[in-house]
CSV table of C-alpha atoms in Angstrom, one decimal:
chain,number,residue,atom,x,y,z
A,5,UNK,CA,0.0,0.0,0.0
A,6,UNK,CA,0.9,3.5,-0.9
A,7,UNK,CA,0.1,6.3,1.4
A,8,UNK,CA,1.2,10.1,0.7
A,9,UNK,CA,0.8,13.6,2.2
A,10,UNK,CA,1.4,17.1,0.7
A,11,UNK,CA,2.9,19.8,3.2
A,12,UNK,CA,-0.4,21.5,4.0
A,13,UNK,CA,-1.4,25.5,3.3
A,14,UNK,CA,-2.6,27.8,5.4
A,15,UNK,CA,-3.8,31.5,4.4
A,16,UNK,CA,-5.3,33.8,6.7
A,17,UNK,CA,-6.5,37.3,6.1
A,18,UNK,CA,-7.5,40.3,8.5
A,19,UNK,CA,-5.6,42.9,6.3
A,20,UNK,CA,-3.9,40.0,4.2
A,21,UNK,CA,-1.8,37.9,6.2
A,22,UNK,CA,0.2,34.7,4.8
A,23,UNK,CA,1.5,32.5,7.5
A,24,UNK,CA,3.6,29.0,6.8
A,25,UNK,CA,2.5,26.3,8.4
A,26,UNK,CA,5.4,24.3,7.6
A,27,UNK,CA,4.5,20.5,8.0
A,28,UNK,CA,6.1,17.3,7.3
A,29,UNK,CA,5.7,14.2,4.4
A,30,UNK,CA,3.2,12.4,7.3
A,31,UNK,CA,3.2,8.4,7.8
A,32,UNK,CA,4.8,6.5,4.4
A,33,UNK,CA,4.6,2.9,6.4
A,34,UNK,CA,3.4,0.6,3.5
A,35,UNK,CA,1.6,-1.8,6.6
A,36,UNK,CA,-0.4,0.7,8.3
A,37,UNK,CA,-2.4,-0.5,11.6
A,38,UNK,CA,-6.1,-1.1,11.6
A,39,UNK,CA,-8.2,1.7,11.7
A,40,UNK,CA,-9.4,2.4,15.1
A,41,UNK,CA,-13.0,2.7,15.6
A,42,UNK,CA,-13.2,3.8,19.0
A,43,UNK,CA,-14.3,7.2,19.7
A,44,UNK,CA,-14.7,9.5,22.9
A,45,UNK,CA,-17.9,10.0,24.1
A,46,UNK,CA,-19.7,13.7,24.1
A,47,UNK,CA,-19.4,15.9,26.7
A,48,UNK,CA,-22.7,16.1,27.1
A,49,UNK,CA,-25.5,13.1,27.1
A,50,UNK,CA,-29.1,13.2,27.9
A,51,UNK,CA,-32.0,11.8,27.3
A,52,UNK,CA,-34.3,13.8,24.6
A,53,UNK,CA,-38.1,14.8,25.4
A,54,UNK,CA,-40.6,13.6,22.6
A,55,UNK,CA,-44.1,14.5,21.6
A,56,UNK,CA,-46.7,11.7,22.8
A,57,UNK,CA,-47.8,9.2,19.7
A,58,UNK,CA,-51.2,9.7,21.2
A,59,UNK,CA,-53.5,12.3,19.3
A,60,UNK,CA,-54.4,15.1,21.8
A,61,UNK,CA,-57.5,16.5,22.8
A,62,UNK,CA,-59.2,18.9,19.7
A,63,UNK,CA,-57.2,21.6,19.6
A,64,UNK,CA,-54.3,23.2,17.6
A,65,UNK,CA,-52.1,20.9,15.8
A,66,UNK,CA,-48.8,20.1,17.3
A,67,UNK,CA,-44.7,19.2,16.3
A,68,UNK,CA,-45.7,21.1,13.1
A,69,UNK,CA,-42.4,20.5,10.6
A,70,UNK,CA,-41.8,21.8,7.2
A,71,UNK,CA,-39.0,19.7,5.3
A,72,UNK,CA,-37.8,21.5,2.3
A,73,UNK,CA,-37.1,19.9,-1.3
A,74,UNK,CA,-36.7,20.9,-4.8
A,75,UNK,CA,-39.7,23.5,-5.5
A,76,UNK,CA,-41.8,22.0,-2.5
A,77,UNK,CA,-42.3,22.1,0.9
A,78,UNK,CA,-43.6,18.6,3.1
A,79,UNK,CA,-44.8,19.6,6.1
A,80,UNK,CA,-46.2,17.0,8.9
A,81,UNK,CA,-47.9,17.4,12.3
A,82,UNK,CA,-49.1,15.4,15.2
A,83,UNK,CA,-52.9,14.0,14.9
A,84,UNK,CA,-55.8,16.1,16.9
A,85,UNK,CA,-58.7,13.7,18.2
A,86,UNK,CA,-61.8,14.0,16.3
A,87,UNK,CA,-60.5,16.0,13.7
A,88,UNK,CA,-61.8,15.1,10.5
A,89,UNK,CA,-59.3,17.2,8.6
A,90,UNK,CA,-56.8,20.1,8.2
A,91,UNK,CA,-56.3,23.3,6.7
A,92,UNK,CA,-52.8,24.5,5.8
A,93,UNK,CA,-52.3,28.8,5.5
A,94,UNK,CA,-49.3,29.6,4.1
A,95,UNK,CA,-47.6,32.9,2.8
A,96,UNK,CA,-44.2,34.2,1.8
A,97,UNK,CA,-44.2,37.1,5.3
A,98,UNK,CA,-44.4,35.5,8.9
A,99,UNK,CA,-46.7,35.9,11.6
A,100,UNK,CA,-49.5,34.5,9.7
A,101,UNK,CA,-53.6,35.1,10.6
A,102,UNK,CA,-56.0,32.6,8.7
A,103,UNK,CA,-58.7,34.9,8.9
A,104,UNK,CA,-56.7,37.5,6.9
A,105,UNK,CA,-54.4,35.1,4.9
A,106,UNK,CA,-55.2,36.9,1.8
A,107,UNK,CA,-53.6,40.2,2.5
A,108,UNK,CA,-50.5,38.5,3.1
A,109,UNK,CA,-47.5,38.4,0.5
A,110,UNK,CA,-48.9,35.1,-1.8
A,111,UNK,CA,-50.7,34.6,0.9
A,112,UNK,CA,-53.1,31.2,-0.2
A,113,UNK,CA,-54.5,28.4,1.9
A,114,UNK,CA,-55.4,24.5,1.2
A,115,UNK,CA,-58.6,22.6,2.5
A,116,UNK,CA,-59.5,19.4,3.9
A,117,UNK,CA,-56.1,17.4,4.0
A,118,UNK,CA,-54.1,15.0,6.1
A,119,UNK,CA,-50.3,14.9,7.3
A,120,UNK,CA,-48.1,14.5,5.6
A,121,UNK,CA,-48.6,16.9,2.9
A,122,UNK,CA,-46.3,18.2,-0.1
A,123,UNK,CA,-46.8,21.7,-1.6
A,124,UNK,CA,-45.6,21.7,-5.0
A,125,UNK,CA,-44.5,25.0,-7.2
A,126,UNK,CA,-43.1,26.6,-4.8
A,127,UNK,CA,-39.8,29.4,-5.4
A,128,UNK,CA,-36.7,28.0,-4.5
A,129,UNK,CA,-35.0,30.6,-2.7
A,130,UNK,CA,-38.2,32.4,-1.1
A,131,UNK,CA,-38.8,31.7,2.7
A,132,UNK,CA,-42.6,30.6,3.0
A,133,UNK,CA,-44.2,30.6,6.9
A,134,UNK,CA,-46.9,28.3,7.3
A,135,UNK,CA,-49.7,27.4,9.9
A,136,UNK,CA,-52.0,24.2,10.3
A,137,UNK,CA,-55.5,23.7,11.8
A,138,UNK,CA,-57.9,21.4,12.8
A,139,UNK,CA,-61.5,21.2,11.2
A,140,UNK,CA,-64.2,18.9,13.2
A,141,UNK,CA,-67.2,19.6,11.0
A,142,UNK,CA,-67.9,23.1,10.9
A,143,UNK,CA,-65.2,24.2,13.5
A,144,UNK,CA,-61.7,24.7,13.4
A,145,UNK,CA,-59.4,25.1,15.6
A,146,UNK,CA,-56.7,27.8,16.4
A,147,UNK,CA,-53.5,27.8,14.2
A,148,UNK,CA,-50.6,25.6,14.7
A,149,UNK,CA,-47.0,27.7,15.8
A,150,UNK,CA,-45.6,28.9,12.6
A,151,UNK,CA,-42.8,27.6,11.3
A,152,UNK,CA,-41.0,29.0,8.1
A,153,UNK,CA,-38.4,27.1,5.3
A,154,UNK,CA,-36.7,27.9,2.2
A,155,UNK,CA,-37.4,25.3,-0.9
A,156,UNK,CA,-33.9,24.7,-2.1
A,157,UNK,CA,-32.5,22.8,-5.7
A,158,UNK,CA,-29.7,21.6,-4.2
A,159,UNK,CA,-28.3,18.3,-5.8
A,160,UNK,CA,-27.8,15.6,-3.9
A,161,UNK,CA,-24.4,14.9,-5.8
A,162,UNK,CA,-23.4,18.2,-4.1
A,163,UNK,CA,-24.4,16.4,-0.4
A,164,UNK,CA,-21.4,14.7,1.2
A,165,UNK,CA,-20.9,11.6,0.7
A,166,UNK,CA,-20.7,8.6,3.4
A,167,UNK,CA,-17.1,8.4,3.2
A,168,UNK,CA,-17.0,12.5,3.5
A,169,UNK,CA,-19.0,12.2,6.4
A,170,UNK,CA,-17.0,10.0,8.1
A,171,UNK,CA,-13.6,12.1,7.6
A,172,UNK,CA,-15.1,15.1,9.1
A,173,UNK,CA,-16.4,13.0,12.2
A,174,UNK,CA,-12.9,12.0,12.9
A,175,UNK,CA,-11.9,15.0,12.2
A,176,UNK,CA,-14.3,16.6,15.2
A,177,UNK,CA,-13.3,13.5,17.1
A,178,UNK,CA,-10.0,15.0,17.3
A,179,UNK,CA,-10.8,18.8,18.0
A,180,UNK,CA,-13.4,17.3,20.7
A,181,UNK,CA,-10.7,16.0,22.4
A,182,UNK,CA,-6.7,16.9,21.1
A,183,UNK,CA,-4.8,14.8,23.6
A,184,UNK,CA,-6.8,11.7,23.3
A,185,UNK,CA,-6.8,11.6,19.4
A,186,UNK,CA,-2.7,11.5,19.5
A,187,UNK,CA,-2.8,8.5,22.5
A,188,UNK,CA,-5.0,6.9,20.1
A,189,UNK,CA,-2.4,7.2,16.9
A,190,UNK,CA,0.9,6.5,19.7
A,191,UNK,CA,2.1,10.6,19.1
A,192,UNK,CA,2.7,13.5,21.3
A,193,UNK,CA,0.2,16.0,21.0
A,194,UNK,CA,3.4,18.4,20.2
A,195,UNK,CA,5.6,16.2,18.4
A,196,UNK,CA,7.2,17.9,15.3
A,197,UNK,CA,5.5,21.0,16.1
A,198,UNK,CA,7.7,24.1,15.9
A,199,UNK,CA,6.8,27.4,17.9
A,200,UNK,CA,3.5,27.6,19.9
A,201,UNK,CA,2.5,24.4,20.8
A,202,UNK,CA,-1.1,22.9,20.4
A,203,UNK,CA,-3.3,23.4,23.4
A,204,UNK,CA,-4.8,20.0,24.8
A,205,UNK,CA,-8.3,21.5,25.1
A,206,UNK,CA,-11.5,21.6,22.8
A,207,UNK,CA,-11.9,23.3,19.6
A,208,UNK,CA,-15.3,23.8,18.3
A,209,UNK,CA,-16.5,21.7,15.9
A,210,UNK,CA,-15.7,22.4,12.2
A,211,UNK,CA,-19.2,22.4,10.0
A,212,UNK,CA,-19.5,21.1,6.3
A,213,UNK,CA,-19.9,24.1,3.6
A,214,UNK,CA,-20.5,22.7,0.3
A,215,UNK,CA,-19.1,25.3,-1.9
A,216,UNK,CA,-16.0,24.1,-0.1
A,217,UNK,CA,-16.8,20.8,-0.8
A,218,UNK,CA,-17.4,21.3,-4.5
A,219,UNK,CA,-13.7,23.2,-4.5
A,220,UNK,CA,-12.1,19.7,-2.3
A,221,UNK,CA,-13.9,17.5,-5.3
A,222,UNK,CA,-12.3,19.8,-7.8
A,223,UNK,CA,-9.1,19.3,-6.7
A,224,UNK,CA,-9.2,16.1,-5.7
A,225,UNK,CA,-10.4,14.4,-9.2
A,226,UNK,CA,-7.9,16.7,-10.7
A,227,UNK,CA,-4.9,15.8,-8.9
A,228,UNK,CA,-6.4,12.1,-10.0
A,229,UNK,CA,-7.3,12.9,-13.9
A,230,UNK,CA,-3.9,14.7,-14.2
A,231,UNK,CA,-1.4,12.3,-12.2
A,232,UNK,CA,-0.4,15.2,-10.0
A,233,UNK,CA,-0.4,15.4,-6.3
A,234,UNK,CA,0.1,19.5,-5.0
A,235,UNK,CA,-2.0,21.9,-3.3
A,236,UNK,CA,-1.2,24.0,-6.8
A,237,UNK,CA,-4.0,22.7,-8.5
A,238,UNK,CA,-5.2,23.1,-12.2
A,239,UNK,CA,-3.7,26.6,-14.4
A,240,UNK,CA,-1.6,27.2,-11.4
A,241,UNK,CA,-4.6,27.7,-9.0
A,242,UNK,CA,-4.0,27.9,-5.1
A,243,UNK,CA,-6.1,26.8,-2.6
A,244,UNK,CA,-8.0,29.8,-1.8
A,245,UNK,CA,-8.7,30.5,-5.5
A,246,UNK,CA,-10.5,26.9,-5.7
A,247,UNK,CA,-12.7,27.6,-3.0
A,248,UNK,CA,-13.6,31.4,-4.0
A,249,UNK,CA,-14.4,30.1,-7.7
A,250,UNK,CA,-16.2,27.5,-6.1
A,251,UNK,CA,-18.6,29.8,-4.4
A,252,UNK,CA,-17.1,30.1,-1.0
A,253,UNK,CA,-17.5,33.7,0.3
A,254,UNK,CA,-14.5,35.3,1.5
A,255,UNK,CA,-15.7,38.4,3.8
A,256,UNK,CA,-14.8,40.4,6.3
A,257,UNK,CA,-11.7,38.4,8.8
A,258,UNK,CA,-11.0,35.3,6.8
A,259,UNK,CA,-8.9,32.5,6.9
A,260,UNK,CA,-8.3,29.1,4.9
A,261,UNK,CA,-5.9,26.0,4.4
A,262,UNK,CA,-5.5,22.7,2.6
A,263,UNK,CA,-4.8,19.5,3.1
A,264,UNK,CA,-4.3,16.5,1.0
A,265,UNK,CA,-3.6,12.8,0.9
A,266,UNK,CA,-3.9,9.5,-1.3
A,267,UNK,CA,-3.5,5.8,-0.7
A,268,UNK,CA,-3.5,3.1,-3.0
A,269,UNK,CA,-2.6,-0.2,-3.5
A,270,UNK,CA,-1.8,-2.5,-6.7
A,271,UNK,CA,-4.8,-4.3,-7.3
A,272,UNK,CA,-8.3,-3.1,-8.9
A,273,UNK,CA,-10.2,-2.8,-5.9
A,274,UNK,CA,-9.8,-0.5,-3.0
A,275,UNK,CA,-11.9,-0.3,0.4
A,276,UNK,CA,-12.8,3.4,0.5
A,277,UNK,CA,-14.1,3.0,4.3
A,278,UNK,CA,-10.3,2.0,5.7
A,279,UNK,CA,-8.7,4.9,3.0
A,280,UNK,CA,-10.8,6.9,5.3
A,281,UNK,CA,-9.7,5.9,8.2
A,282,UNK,CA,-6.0,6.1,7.0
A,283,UNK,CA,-6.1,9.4,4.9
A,284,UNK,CA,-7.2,10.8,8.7
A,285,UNK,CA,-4.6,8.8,11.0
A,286,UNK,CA,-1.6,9.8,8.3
A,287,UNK,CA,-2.9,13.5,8.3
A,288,UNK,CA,-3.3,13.6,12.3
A,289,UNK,CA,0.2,12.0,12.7
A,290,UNK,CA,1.7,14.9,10.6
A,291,UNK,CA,2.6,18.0,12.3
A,292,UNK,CA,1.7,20.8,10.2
A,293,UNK,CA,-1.8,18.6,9.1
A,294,UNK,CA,-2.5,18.2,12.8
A,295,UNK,CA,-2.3,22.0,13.4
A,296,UNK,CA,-4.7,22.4,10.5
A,297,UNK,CA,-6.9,19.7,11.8
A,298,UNK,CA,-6.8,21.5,15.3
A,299,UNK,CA,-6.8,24.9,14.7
A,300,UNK,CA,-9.3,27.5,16.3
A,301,UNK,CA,-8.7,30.0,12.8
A,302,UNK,CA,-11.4,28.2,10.9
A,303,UNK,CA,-14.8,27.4,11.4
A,304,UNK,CA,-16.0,25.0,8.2
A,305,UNK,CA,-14.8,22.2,5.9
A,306,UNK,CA,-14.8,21.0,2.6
A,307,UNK,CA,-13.7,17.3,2.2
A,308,UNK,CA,-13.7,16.1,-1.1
A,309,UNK,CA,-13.1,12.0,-1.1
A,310,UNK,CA,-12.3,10.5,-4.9
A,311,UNK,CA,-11.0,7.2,-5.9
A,312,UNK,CA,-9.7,6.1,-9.2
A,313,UNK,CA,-6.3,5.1,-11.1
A,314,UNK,CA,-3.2,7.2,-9.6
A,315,UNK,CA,0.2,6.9,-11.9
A,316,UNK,CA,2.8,7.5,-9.4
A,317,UNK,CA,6.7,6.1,-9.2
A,318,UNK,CA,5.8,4.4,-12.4
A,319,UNK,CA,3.1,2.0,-11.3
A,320,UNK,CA,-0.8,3.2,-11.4
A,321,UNK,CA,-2.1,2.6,-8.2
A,322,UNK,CA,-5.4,1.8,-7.6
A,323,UNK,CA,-6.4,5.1,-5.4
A,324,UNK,CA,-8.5,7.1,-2.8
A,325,UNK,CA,-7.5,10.6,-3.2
A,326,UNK,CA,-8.6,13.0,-0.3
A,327,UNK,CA,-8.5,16.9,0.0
A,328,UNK,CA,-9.4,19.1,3.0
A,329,UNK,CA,-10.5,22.5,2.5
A,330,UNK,CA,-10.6,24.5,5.9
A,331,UNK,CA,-11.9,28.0,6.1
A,332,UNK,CA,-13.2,30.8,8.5
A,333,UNK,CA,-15.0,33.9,6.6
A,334,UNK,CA,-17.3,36.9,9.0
A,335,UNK,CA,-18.2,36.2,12.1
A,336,UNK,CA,-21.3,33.8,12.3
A,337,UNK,CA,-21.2,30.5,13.8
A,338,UNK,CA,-22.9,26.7,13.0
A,339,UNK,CA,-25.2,24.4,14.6
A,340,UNK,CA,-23.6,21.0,12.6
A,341,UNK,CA,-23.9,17.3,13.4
A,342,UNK,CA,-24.9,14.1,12.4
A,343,UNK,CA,-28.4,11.9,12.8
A,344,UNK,CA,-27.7,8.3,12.5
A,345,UNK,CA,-28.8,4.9,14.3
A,346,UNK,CA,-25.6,3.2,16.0
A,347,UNK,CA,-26.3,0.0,14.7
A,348,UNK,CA,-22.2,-1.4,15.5
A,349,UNK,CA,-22.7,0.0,18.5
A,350,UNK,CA,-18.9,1.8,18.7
A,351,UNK,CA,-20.1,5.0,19.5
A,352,UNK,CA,-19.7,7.0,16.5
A,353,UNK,CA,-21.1,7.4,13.4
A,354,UNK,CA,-20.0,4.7,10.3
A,355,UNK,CA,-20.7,4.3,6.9
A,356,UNK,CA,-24.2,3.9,6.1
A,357,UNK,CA,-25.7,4.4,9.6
A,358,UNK,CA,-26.6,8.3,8.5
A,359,UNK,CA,-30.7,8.5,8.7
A,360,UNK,CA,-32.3,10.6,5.6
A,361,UNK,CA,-35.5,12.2,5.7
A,362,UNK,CA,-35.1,13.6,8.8
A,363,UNK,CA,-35.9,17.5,9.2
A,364,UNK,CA,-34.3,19.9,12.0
A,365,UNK,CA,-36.4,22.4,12.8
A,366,UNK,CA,-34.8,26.1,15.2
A,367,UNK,CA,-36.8,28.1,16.2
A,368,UNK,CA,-39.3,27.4,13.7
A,369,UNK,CA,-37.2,27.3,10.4
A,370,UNK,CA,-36.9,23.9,9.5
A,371,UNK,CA,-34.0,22.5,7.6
A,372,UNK,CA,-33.4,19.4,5.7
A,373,UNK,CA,-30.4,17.2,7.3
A,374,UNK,CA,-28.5,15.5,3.8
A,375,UNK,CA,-29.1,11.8,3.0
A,376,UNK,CA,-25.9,10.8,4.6
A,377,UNK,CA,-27.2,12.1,8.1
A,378,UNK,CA,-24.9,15.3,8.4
A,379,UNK,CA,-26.4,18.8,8.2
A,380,UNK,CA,-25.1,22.6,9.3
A,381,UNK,CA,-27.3,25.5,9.9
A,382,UNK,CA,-26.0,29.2,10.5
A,383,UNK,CA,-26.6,30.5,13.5
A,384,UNK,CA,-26.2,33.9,15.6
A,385,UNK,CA,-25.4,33.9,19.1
A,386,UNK,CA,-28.6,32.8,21.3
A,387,UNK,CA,-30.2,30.3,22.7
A,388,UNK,CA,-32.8,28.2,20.1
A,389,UNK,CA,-35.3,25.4,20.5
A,390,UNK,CA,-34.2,22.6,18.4
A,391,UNK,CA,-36.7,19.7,17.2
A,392,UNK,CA,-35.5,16.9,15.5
A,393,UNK,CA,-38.6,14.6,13.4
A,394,UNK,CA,-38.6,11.8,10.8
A,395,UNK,CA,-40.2,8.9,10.7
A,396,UNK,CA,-36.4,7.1,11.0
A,397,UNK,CA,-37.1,8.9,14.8
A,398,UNK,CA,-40.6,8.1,15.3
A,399,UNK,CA,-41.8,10.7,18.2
A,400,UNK,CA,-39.8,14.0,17.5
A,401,UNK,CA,-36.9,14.8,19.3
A,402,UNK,CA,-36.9,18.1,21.7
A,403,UNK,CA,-33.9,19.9,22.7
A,404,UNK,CA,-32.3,23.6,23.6
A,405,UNK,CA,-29.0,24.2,22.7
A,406,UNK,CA,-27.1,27.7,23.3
A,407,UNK,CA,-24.6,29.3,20.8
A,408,UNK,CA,-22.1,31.3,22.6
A,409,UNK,CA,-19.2,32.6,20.1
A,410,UNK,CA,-18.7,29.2,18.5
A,411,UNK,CA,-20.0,26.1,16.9
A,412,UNK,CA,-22.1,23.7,18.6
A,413,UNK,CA,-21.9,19.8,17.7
A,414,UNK,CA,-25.6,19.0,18.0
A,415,UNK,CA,-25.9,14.7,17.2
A,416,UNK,CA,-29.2,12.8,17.3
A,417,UNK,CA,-27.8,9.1,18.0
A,418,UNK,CA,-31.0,5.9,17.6
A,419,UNK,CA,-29.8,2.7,19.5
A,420,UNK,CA,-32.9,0.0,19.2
A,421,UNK,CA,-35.9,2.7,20.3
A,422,UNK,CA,-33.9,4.8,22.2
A,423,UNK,CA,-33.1,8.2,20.8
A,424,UNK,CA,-30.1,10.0,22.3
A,425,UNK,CA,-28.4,13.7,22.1
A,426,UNK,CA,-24.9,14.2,22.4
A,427,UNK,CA,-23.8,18.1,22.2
A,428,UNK,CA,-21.0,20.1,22.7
């Protein structure tokens, strides 16, 4: 087996700033150890409030959710006894009245259905606010709390993948918890790290962006296409200029870096799962990879995981190519994390244990977590009022989570019919 590293990059900007990370050629043993699966448990653990399965007495609906999709909107509720029906009020401006819903920007209402329910032609981009009542007959009940989403075309080729996933949970693994994740791979937290050394304590959690995703991709089947393994990617482009022609915002106090690894073997298969696990253990073991793994200068990812045919010291190698793009831009913050049932039981999220369909709803703007389980949602600094439904769940999920000048790891973890949340 083949395993290489690239000297990582790091640019950060205030006025324009270039600092040199430095950083060393990583881990080139040909027989690398088994993966470790283990993981360190959350800071924080408790068992999560849910909505009763029972309907409730007639009344206003309740656990109303609005999951976003492509020109549509599904929105689901909780059943009312005796209600025979339900009447959805939507508009494009909040605080919605169904008595008034026509004076309200496309303000329009739908009669007599049943949860769940899919609105169709919808704008992607707009934000729509939506209520729900109860009809028994010739009464209805009051109106449902509002919530409000934004119908969205994003691909689901643009979603990160399993195997991305996975990188970036090691990744917050090792920011959760800087001393442990160097015991685990037999290093000093320090070693080969020149001038300030790495505090042992917790870093925020890094959150996926997927412009930056799309600019990792980029580079990553490049470096494979073009048999060339740099952080100067295609017409001479640097790091920063992959991720600001993939979309990626630069604003305000900035900061970004790069790294980059492949592994490959001679044959015609390769298990993308255990290059995972070694693109992340070669990268941590590296100095100047580490301090871009653990620094607190960015606040969101881009991992961009390829595989394919890799000509290098004249044999073509069989390969999983891997780039990380880190970056920091303004000054907002992210609620990120994963939803998946534990079903190996190790503790941490694996390939293919990621629940889909599941919608995250703060403070009444519901978001759609992506097919592979993982999600991020911008957020200010304040305290929200998080609930967590799909039927993968069953009952929805309560919670309250504070946002207090950083990220906030936020995971919804099923074991059998339990439902657990692990934050920090």
């Amino acid at each position: 087996m083949m395993i290489k590293f690239c000297p990582p990059l790091m640019l950060c900007a205030c006025v324009s700033l270039l600092v040199a990370c430095g950083g060393s050629s990583g881990d080139d043993d040909d027989s690398p150890g088994n993966p470790s699966s283990s993981s360190t448990s959350s800071s924080s653990s408790s068992a999560n409030s849910s909505s009763s399965s029972q309907p409730s007495e007639f009344g206003a609906p309740q656990n109303l959710s609005a999951a976003p999709g492509n020109a549509s909107v599904t929105l689901d509720w909780g059943a009312v006894s005796s209600a025979d029906s339900y009447h959805i009020y939507y508009a494009t401006e909040p605080n919605i009245q169904p008595d008034n819903i026509a004076a309200y920007d496309n303000g329009t209402w739908i009669e007599d259905v049943t949860p769940p329910y899919q609105i169709t032609e919808l704008t992607n981009g707009t934000t729509y606010y939506f209520v729900v009542t109860a009809v028994d007959g010739d009464m209805e009940s009051d109106p449902s709390a509002e919530v409000s989403t934004t119908p969205s075309a994003v691909d689901i080729t643009r979603q990160p993948t399993v195997y991305e996933v996975l990188v970036l949970e090691l990744v917050n693994r090792a920011r959760f918890d800087p001393e442990a994740e160097a015991d685990r791979y037999d290093i000093d937290l320090n070693e080969g790290i020149n001038g300030d050394p790495i505090s042992s304590a917790r870093k925020p959690p890094l959150a996926f962006n997927l412009e930056l995703i799309e600019a990792a991709r980029v580079h990553s089947e490049w470096m494979l296409d073009a048999d060339v393994f740099s952080h100067t990617g295609e017409g001479g482009s640097s790091p920063t200029q992959r991720m600001d022609e993939a979309g990626y915002n630069f604003s305000g106090s900035w900061s970004s870096g790069e790294n980059i690894s492949w592994s490959g073997n001679s044959g015609s298969n390769i298990n993308l799962t255990d290059a995972a696990y070694n693109h992340h253990r070669g990268l941590f073991r590296s100095s100047g990879h580490r301090l871009n793994i653990l620094s607190t200068g960015f606040r969101e990812i881009g991992i961009g995981h390829k595989d394919g045919y890799f000509l290098a010291d004249g044999t073509n190698w069989r390969a999983s190519m891997l780039t990380e793009n880190f970056a920091r831009s303004g000054s907002g913050y992210f609620l990120t994390g994963v939803v998946y049932e534990d079903t190996d039981e190790d503790g941490m999220y694996s390939v293919n244990e990621g629940l889909s369909g599941i919608t995250l709803t703060v403070d009444g703007s519901s978001h759609a977590v992506f097919e592979t389980g993982a999600y991020t949602v911008p957020l200010a600094n304040g305290v929200y009022d998080i609930t967590v439904s799909g039927e993968a769940l069953g009952s929805p999920v309560n919670y309250t989570v504070e946002v207090d000048g950083a990220n906030v790891k936020f995971d919804v973890i099923k074991s059998g019919s339990a439902v657990d949340i692990n934050t920090w």
